[in-house]
Amino acid sequence: MSTSIRVSDRTKEKLARLKREDENWDEFLDRLANEGAGMNAGVWKGTSKAEMARETIKRSRESYGQ
């Protein structure tokens, strides 16, 4: 099945800049629609990843004198 979506030339140009060379328009729009879908609240619960991230941010800020 195929569906047409009307967008302005300007919008299509913006989208074309984001689209990867190796993907068709359907793959691109699917990727765009699912961006961030893998991030769920509490995903690090029960692991040390949150603390590791906080420590990394702290060290980064310290190295820049913030």
PDB file of N, CA and C in Angstrom:
ATOM      1  N   MET A   1       0.846  -1.165   0.000  1.00  0.00           N
ATOM      2  CA  MET A   1       0.000   0.000   0.000  1.00  0.00           C
ATOM      3  C   MET A   1       0.895   1.233   0.000  1.00  0.00           C
ATOM      4  N   SER A   2       0.452   2.269  -0.658  1.00  0.00           N
ATOM      5  CA  SER A   2       1.222   3.492  -0.767  1.00  0.00           C
ATOM      6  C   SER A   2       0.357   4.685  -0.376  1.00  0.00           C
ATOM      7  N   THR A   3       0.961   5.639   0.314  1.00  0.00           N
ATOM      8  CA  THR A   3       0.269   6.851   0.726  1.00  0.00           C
ATOM      9  C   THR A   3       1.112   8.040   0.332  1.00  0.00           C
ATOM     10  N   SER A   4       0.469   9.060  -0.137  1.00  0.00           N
ATOM     11  CA  SER A   4       1.179  10.297  -0.473  1.00  0.00           C
ATOM     12  C   SER A   4       1.006  11.299   0.660  1.00  0.00           C
ATOM     13  N   ILE A   5       2.078  12.004   0.952  1.00  0.00           N
ATOM     14  CA  ILE A   5       2.043  13.043   1.978  1.00  0.00           C
ATOM     15  C   ILE A   5       2.528  14.324   1.319  1.00  0.00           C
ATOM     16  N   ARG A   6       1.695  15.362   1.355  1.00  0.00           N
ATOM     17  CA  ARG A   6       2.076  16.630   0.745  1.00  0.00           C
ATOM     18  C   ARG A   6       2.882  17.467   1.728  1.00  0.00           C
ATOM     19  N   VAL A   7       4.029  17.936   1.270  1.00  0.00           N
ATOM     20  CA  VAL A   7       4.851  18.854   2.046  1.00  0.00           C
ATOM     21  C   VAL A   7       5.358  19.931   1.099  1.00  0.00           C
ATOM     22  N   SER A   8       5.700  21.069   1.656  1.00  0.00           N
ATOM     23  CA  SER A   8       6.230  22.149   0.829  1.00  0.00           C
ATOM     24  C   SER A   8       7.620  21.767   0.331  1.00  0.00           C
ATOM     25  N   ASP A   9       8.076  22.441  -0.714  1.00  0.00           N
ATOM     26  CA  ASP A   9       9.420  22.201  -1.227  1.00  0.00           C
ATOM     27  C   ASP A   9      10.460  22.466  -0.144  1.00  0.00           C
ATOM     28  N   ARG A  10      10.235  23.505   0.642  1.00  0.00           N
ATOM     29  CA  ARG A  10      11.178  23.854   1.714  1.00  0.00           C
ATOM     30  C   ARG A  10      11.261  22.732   2.750  1.00  0.00           C
ATOM     31  N   THR A  11      10.111  22.188   3.125  1.00  0.00           N
ATOM     32  CA  THR A  11      10.097  21.090   4.094  1.00  0.00           C
ATOM     33  C   THR A  11      10.789  19.864   3.523  1.00  0.00           C
ATOM     34  N   LYS A  12      10.545  19.561   2.260  1.00  0.00           N
ATOM     35  CA  LYS A  12      11.191  18.399   1.645  1.00  0.00           C
ATOM     36  C   LYS A  12      12.700  18.585   1.601  1.00  0.00           C
ATOM     37  N   GLU A  13      13.169  19.785   1.338  1.00  0.00           N
ATOM     38  CA  GLU A  13      14.609  20.047   1.327  1.00  0.00           C
ATOM     39  C   GLU A  13      15.210  19.809   2.715  1.00  0.00           C
ATOM     40  N   LYS A  14      14.511  20.252   3.753  1.00  0.00           N
ATOM     41  CA  LYS A  14      14.988  20.036   5.119  1.00  0.00           C
ATOM     42  C   LYS A  14      15.057  18.542   5.433  1.00  0.00           C
ATOM     43  N   LEU A  15      14.006  17.826   5.062  1.00  0.00           N
ATOM     44  CA  LEU A  15      13.971  16.387   5.313  1.00  0.00           C
ATOM     45  C   LEU A  15      15.055  15.668   4.521  1.00  0.00           C
ATOM     46  N   ALA A  16      15.271  16.085   3.287  1.00  0.00           N
ATOM     47  CA  ALA A  16      16.279  15.451   2.442  1.00  0.00           C
ATOM     48  C   ALA A  16      17.678  15.584   3.051  1.00  0.00           C
ATOM     49  N   ARG A  17      17.932  16.691   3.748  1.00  0.00           N
ATOM     50  CA  ARG A  17      19.236  16.863   4.399  1.00  0.00           C
ATOM     51  C   ARG A  17      19.417  15.881   5.560  1.00  0.00           C
ATOM     52  N   LEU A  18      18.328  15.476   6.187  1.00  0.00           N
ATOM     53  CA  LEU A  18      18.389  14.538   7.315  1.00  0.00           C
ATOM     54  C   LEU A  18      18.407  13.079   6.866  1.00  0.00           C
ATOM     55  N   LYS A  19      17.893  12.834   5.676  1.00  0.00           N
ATOM     56  CA  LYS A  19      17.768  11.471   5.153  1.00  0.00           C
ATOM     57  C   LYS A  19      19.144  10.921   4.789  1.00  0.00           C
ATOM     58  N   ARG A  20      19.389   9.697   5.181  1.00  0.00           N
ATOM     59  CA  ARG A  20      20.649   9.030   4.849  1.00  0.00           C
ATOM     60  C   ARG A  20      20.611   8.544   3.402  1.00  0.00           C
ATOM     61  N   GLU A  21      21.767   8.485   2.783  1.00  0.00           N
ATOM     62  CA  GLU A  21      21.835   8.066   1.380  1.00  0.00           C
ATOM     63  C   GLU A  21      21.356   6.640   1.162  1.00  0.00           C
ATOM     64  N   ASP A  22      21.570   5.788   2.165  1.00  0.00           N
ATOM     65  CA  ASP A  22      21.250   4.371   1.999  1.00  0.00           C
ATOM     66  C   ASP A  22      19.812   4.010   2.394  1.00  0.00           C
ATOM     67  N   GLU A  23      18.970   5.002   2.683  1.00  0.00           N
ATOM     68  CA  GLU A  23      17.596   4.682   3.068  1.00  0.00           C
ATOM     69  C   GLU A  23      16.599   5.324   2.107  1.00  0.00           C
ATOM     70  N   ASN A  24      15.499   4.625   1.912  1.00  0.00           N
ATOM     71  CA  ASN A  24      14.431   5.208   1.098  1.00  0.00           C
ATOM     72  C   ASN A  24      13.572   6.099   2.008  1.00  0.00           C
ATOM     73  N   TRP A  25      12.606   6.779   1.405  1.00  0.00           N
ATOM     74  CA  TRP A  25      11.806   7.725   2.192  1.00  0.00           C
ATOM     75  C   TRP A  25      11.020   7.036   3.293  1.00  0.00           C
ATOM     76  N   ASP A  26      10.523   5.847   3.050  1.00  0.00           N
ATOM     77  CA  ASP A  26       9.772   5.125   4.077  1.00  0.00           C
ATOM     78  C   ASP A  26      10.672   4.776   5.259  1.00  0.00           C
ATOM     79  N   GLU A  27      11.869   4.277   4.968  1.00  0.00           N
ATOM     80  CA  GLU A  27      12.805   3.946   6.038  1.00  0.00           C
ATOM     81  C   GLU A  27      13.200   5.191   6.831  1.00  0.00           C
ATOM     82  N   PHE A  28      13.421   6.288   6.115  1.00  0.00           N
ATOM     83  CA  PHE A  28      13.778   7.539   6.772  1.00  0.00           C
ATOM     84  C   PHE A  28      12.671   8.006   7.716  1.00  0.00           C
ATOM     85  N   LEU A  29      11.440   8.053   7.224  1.00  0.00           N
ATOM     86  CA  LEU A  29      10.337   8.534   8.055  1.00  0.00           C
ATOM     87  C   LEU A  29      10.080   7.600   9.238  1.00  0.00           C
ATOM     88  N   ASP A  30      10.257   6.309   9.030  1.00  0.00           N
ATOM     89  CA  ASP A  30      10.106   5.359  10.131  1.00  0.00           C
ATOM     90  C   ASP A  30      11.172   5.613  11.195  1.00  0.00           C
ATOM     91  N   ARG A  31      12.416   5.830  10.773  1.00  0.00           N
ATOM     92  CA  ARG A  31      13.498   6.125  11.713  1.00  0.00           C
ATOM     93  C   ARG A  31      13.199   7.411  12.472  1.00  0.00           C
ATOM     94  N   LEU A  32      12.760   8.422  11.746  1.00  0.00           N
ATOM     95  CA  LEU A  32      12.456   9.706  12.358  1.00  0.00           C
ATOM     96  C   LEU A  32      11.320   9.578  13.377  1.00  0.00           C
ATOM     97  N   ALA A  33      10.303   8.820  13.032  1.00  0.00           N
ATOM     98  CA  ALA A  33       9.144   8.643  13.914  1.00  0.00           C
ATOM     99  C   ALA A  33       9.503   7.848  15.166  1.00  0.00           C
ATOM    100  N   ASN A  34      10.505   6.997  15.075  1.00  0.00           N
ATOM    101  CA  ASN A  34      10.879   6.153  16.212  1.00  0.00           C
ATOM    102  C   ASN A  34      12.054   6.689  17.008  1.00  0.00           C
ATOM    103  N   GLU A  35      12.614   7.821  16.595  1.00  0.00           N
ATOM    104  CA  GLU A  35      13.747   8.393  17.307  1.00  0.00           C
ATOM    105  C   GLU A  35      13.380   8.650  18.757  1.00  0.00           C
ATOM    106  N   GLY A  36      14.206   8.171  19.650  1.00  0.00           N
ATOM    107  CA  GLY A  36      13.953   8.357  21.073  1.00  0.00           C
ATOM    108  C   GLY A  36      13.003   7.336  21.666  1.00  0.00           C
ATOM    109  N   ALA A  37      12.428   6.476  20.836  1.00  0.00           N
ATOM    110  CA  ALA A  37      11.480   5.491  21.340  1.00  0.00           C
ATOM    111  C   ALA A  37      12.135   4.492  22.289  1.00  0.00           C
ATOM    112  N   GLY A  38      13.459   4.325  22.175  1.00  0.00           N
ATOM    113  CA  GLY A  38      14.160   3.379  23.024  1.00  0.00           C
ATOM    114  C   GLY A  38      14.473   3.922  24.405  1.00  0.00           C
ATOM    115  N   MET A  39      14.209   5.189  24.629  1.00  0.00           N
ATOM    116  CA  MET A  39      14.492   5.783  25.930  1.00  0.00           C
ATOM    117  C   MET A  39      13.231   5.739  26.784  1.00  0.00           C
ATOM    118  N   ASN A  40      13.289   4.953  27.808  1.00  0.00           N
ATOM    119  CA  ASN A  40      12.155   4.826  28.719  1.00  0.00           C
ATOM    120  C   ASN A  40      12.560   5.284  30.101  1.00  0.00           C
ATOM    121  N   ALA A  41      11.667   5.957  30.779  1.00  0.00           N
ATOM    122  CA  ALA A  41      11.942   6.392  32.151  1.00  0.00           C
ATOM    123  C   ALA A  41      12.250   5.175  33.007  1.00  0.00           C
ATOM    124  N   GLY A  42      13.284   5.283  33.800  1.00  0.00           N
ATOM    125  CA  GLY A  42      13.647   4.187  34.694  1.00  0.00           C
ATOM    126  C   GLY A  42      14.462   3.089  34.047  1.00  0.00           C
ATOM    127  N   VAL A  43      14.890   3.305  32.827  1.00  0.00           N
ATOM    128  CA  VAL A  43      15.604   2.251  32.111  1.00  0.00           C
ATOM    129  C   VAL A  43      16.906   1.862  32.818  1.00  0.00           C
ATOM    130  N   TRP A  44      17.511   2.800  33.570  1.00  0.00           N
ATOM    131  CA  TRP A  44      18.754   2.508  34.280  1.00  0.00           C
ATOM    132  C   TRP A  44      18.512   2.037  35.706  1.00  0.00           C
ATOM    133  N   LYS A  45      17.263   1.964  36.129  1.00  0.00           N
ATOM    134  CA  LYS A  45      16.952   1.572  37.509  1.00  0.00           C
ATOM    135  C   LYS A  45      17.548   0.191  37.798  1.00  0.00           C
ATOM    136  N   GLY A  46      18.199   0.113  38.931  1.00  0.00           N
ATOM    137  CA  GLY A  46      18.783  -1.165  39.331  1.00  0.00           C
ATOM    138  C   GLY A  46      20.171  -1.404  38.748  1.00  0.00           C
ATOM    139  N   THR A  47      20.711  -0.409  38.025  1.00  0.00           N
ATOM    140  CA  THR A  47      22.063  -0.524  37.486  1.00  0.00           C
ATOM    141  C   THR A  47      22.899   0.632  38.014  1.00  0.00           C
ATOM    142  N   SER A  48      24.172   0.598  37.729  1.00  0.00           N
ATOM    143  CA  SER A  48      25.063   1.689  38.139  1.00  0.00           C
ATOM    144  C   SER A  48      25.225   2.725  37.031  1.00  0.00           C
ATOM    145  N   LYS A  49      24.490   2.587  35.941  1.00  0.00           N
ATOM    146  CA  LYS A  49      24.659   3.480  34.796  1.00  0.00           C
ATOM    147  C   LYS A  49      24.313   4.929  35.113  1.00  0.00           C
ATOM    148  N   ALA A  50      23.288   5.172  35.896  1.00  0.00           N
ATOM    149  CA  ALA A  50      22.915   6.546  36.233  1.00  0.00           C
ATOM    150  C   ALA A  50      24.033   7.221  37.026  1.00  0.00           C
ATOM    151  N   GLU A  51      24.571   6.517  38.001  1.00  0.00           N
ATOM    152  CA  GLU A  51      25.660   7.079  38.801  1.00  0.00           C
ATOM    153  C   GLU A  51      26.900   7.291  37.933  1.00  0.00           C
ATOM    154  N   MET A  52      27.184   6.360  37.044  1.00  0.00           N
ATOM    155  CA  MET A  52      28.325   6.508  36.145  1.00  0.00           C
ATOM    156  C   MET A  52      28.147   7.738  35.252  1.00  0.00           C
ATOM    157  N   ALA A  53      26.937   7.967  34.776  1.00  0.00           N
ATOM    158  CA  ALA A  53      26.659   9.137  33.938  1.00  0.00           C
ATOM    159  C   ALA A  53      26.843  10.420  34.733  1.00  0.00           C
ATOM    160  N   ARG A  54      26.348  10.447  35.966  1.00  0.00           N
ATOM    161  CA  ARG A  54      26.520  11.627  36.814  1.00  0.00           C
ATOM    162  C   ARG A  54      27.999  11.923  37.057  1.00  0.00           C
ATOM    163  N   GLU A  55      28.778  10.888  37.326  1.00  0.00           N
ATOM    164  CA  GLU A  55      30.211  11.064  37.558  1.00  0.00           C
ATOM    165  C   GLU A  55      30.915  11.569  36.294  1.00  0.00           C
ATOM    166  N   THR A  56      30.531  11.072  35.154  1.00  0.00           N
ATOM    167  CA  THR A  56      31.120  11.522  33.890  1.00  0.00           C
ATOM    168  C   THR A  56      30.818  12.994  33.652  1.00  0.00           C
ATOM    169  N   ILE A  57      29.586  13.392  33.895  1.00  0.00           N
ATOM    170  CA  ILE A  57      29.198  14.804  33.744  1.00  0.00           C
ATOM    171  C   ILE A  57      29.985  15.667  34.724  1.00  0.00           C
ATOM    172  N   LYS A  58      30.111  15.204  35.963  1.00  0.00           N
ATOM    173  CA  LYS A  58      30.844  15.954  36.980  1.00  0.00           C
ATOM    174  C   LYS A  58      32.300  16.148  36.562  1.00  0.00           C
ATOM    175  N   ARG A  59      32.955  15.073  36.108  1.00  0.00           N
ATOM    176  CA  ARG A  59      34.346  15.173  35.663  1.00  0.00           C
ATOM    177  C   ARG A  59      34.477  16.102  34.460  1.00  0.00           C
ATOM    178  N   SER A  60      33.524  16.031  33.561  1.00  0.00           N
ATOM    179  CA  SER A  60      33.550  16.894  32.380  1.00  0.00           C
ATOM    180  C   SER A  60      33.452  18.361  32.776  1.00  0.00           C
ATOM    181  N   ARG A  61      32.541  18.663  33.687  1.00  0.00           N
ATOM    182  CA  ARG A  61      32.381  20.051  34.147  1.00  0.00           C
ATOM    183  C   ARG A  61      33.632  20.528  34.875  1.00  0.00           C
ATOM    184  N   GLU A  62      34.204  19.656  35.688  1.00  0.00           N
ATOM    185  CA  GLU A  62      35.426  20.024  36.417  1.00  0.00           C
ATOM    186  C   GLU A  62      36.576  20.298  35.453  1.00  0.00           C
ATOM    187  N   SER A  63      36.661  19.534  34.382  1.00  0.00           N
ATOM    188  CA  SER A  63      37.757  19.730  33.425  1.00  0.00           C
ATOM    189  C   SER A  63      37.623  21.043  32.667  1.00  0.00           C
ATOM    190  N   TYR A  64      36.420  21.573  32.596  1.00  0.00           N
ATOM    191  CA  TYR A  64      36.193  22.863  31.944  1.00  0.00           C
ATOM    192  C   TYR A  64      36.090  24.004  32.942  1.00  0.00           C
ATOM    193  N   GLY A  65      36.343  23.694  34.212  1.00  0.00           N
ATOM    194  CA  GLY A  65      36.353  24.718  35.244  1.00  0.00           C
ATOM    195  C   GLY A  65      34.996  25.280  35.589  1.00  0.00           C
ATOM    196  N   GLN A  66      33.946  24.507  35.406  1.00  0.00           N
ATOM    197  CA  GLN A  66      32.593  24.987  35.727  1.00  0.00           C
ATOM    198  C   GLN A  66      32.218  24.641  37.137  1.00  0.00           C
TER     199      GLN A  66
END
